[in-house]
Short mmCIF file of C-alpha atoms in Angstrom, two decimals:
data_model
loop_
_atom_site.label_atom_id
_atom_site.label_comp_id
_atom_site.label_asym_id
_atom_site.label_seq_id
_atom_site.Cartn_x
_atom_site.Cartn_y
_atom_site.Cartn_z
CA UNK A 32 125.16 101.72 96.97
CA UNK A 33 123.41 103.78 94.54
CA UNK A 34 120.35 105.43 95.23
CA UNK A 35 117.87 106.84 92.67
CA UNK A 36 115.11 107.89 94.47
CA UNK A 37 113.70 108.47 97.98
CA UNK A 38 110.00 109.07 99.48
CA UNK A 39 109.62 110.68 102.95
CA UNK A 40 106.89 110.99 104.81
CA UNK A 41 106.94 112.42 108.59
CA UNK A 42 110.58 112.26 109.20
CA UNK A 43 111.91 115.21 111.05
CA UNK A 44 111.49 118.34 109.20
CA UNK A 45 109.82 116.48 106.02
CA UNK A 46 106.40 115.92 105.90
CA UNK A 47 106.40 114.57 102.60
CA UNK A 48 108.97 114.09 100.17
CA UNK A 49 109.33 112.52 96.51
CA UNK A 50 112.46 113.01 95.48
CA UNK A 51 114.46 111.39 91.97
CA UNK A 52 118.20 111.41 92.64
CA UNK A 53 120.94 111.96 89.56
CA UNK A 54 122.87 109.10 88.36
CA UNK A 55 126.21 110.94 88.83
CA UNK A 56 125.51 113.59 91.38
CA UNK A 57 123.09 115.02 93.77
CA UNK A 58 123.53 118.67 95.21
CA UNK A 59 121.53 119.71 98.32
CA UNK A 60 121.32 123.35 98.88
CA UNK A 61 118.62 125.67 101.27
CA UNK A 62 118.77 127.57 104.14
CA UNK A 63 119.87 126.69 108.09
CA UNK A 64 117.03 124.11 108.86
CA UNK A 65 115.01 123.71 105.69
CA UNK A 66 116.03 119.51 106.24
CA UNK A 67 119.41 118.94 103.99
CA UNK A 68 120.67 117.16 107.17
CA UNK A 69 117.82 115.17 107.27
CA UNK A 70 117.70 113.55 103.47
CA UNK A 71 121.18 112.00 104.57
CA UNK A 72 120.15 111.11 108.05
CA UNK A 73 117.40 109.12 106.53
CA UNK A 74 120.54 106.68 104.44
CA UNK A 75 122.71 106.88 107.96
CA UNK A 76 120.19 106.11 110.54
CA UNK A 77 119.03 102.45 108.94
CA UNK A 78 122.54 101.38 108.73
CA UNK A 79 123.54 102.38 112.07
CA UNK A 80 120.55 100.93 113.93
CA UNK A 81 121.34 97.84 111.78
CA UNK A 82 125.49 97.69 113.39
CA UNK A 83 123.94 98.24 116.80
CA UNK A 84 121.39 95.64 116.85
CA UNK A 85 124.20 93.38 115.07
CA UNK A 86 126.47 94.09 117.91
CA UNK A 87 123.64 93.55 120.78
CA UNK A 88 122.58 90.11 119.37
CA UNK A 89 126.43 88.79 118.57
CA UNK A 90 127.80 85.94 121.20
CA UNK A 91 129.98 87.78 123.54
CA UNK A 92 133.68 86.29 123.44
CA UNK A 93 134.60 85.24 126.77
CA UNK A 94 138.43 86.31 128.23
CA UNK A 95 140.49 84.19 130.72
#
């Protein structure tokens, strides 16, 4: 997956965010805190939730 741009708005240390992402490479620098974390946590967290609730809702295979 490939993403070229992102938009944030009140998601942890971001208030609001419009940010264009390169085609080849994307480099996220600042100080301890300033939210670096938290642009990647916002690609992670979706896909996670997305497993779990995939998991939850799957038949459960019973074992003799």
């Amino acid at each position: 997956m490939q993403l070229d741009h992102l938009t944030l708005e009140n998601f942890r240390a971001c208030e609001q965010l419009e940010l264009k992402l390169g085609q080849r490479l994307t480099v996220l620098l600042g100080n301890n805190g300033s939210g670096k974390t938290s642009l990647l946590d916002t690609n992670y967290i979706p896909g996670l939730l997305k497993r779990r609730l995939r998991r939850a809702m799957a038949p459960r295979s019973i074992k003799h």
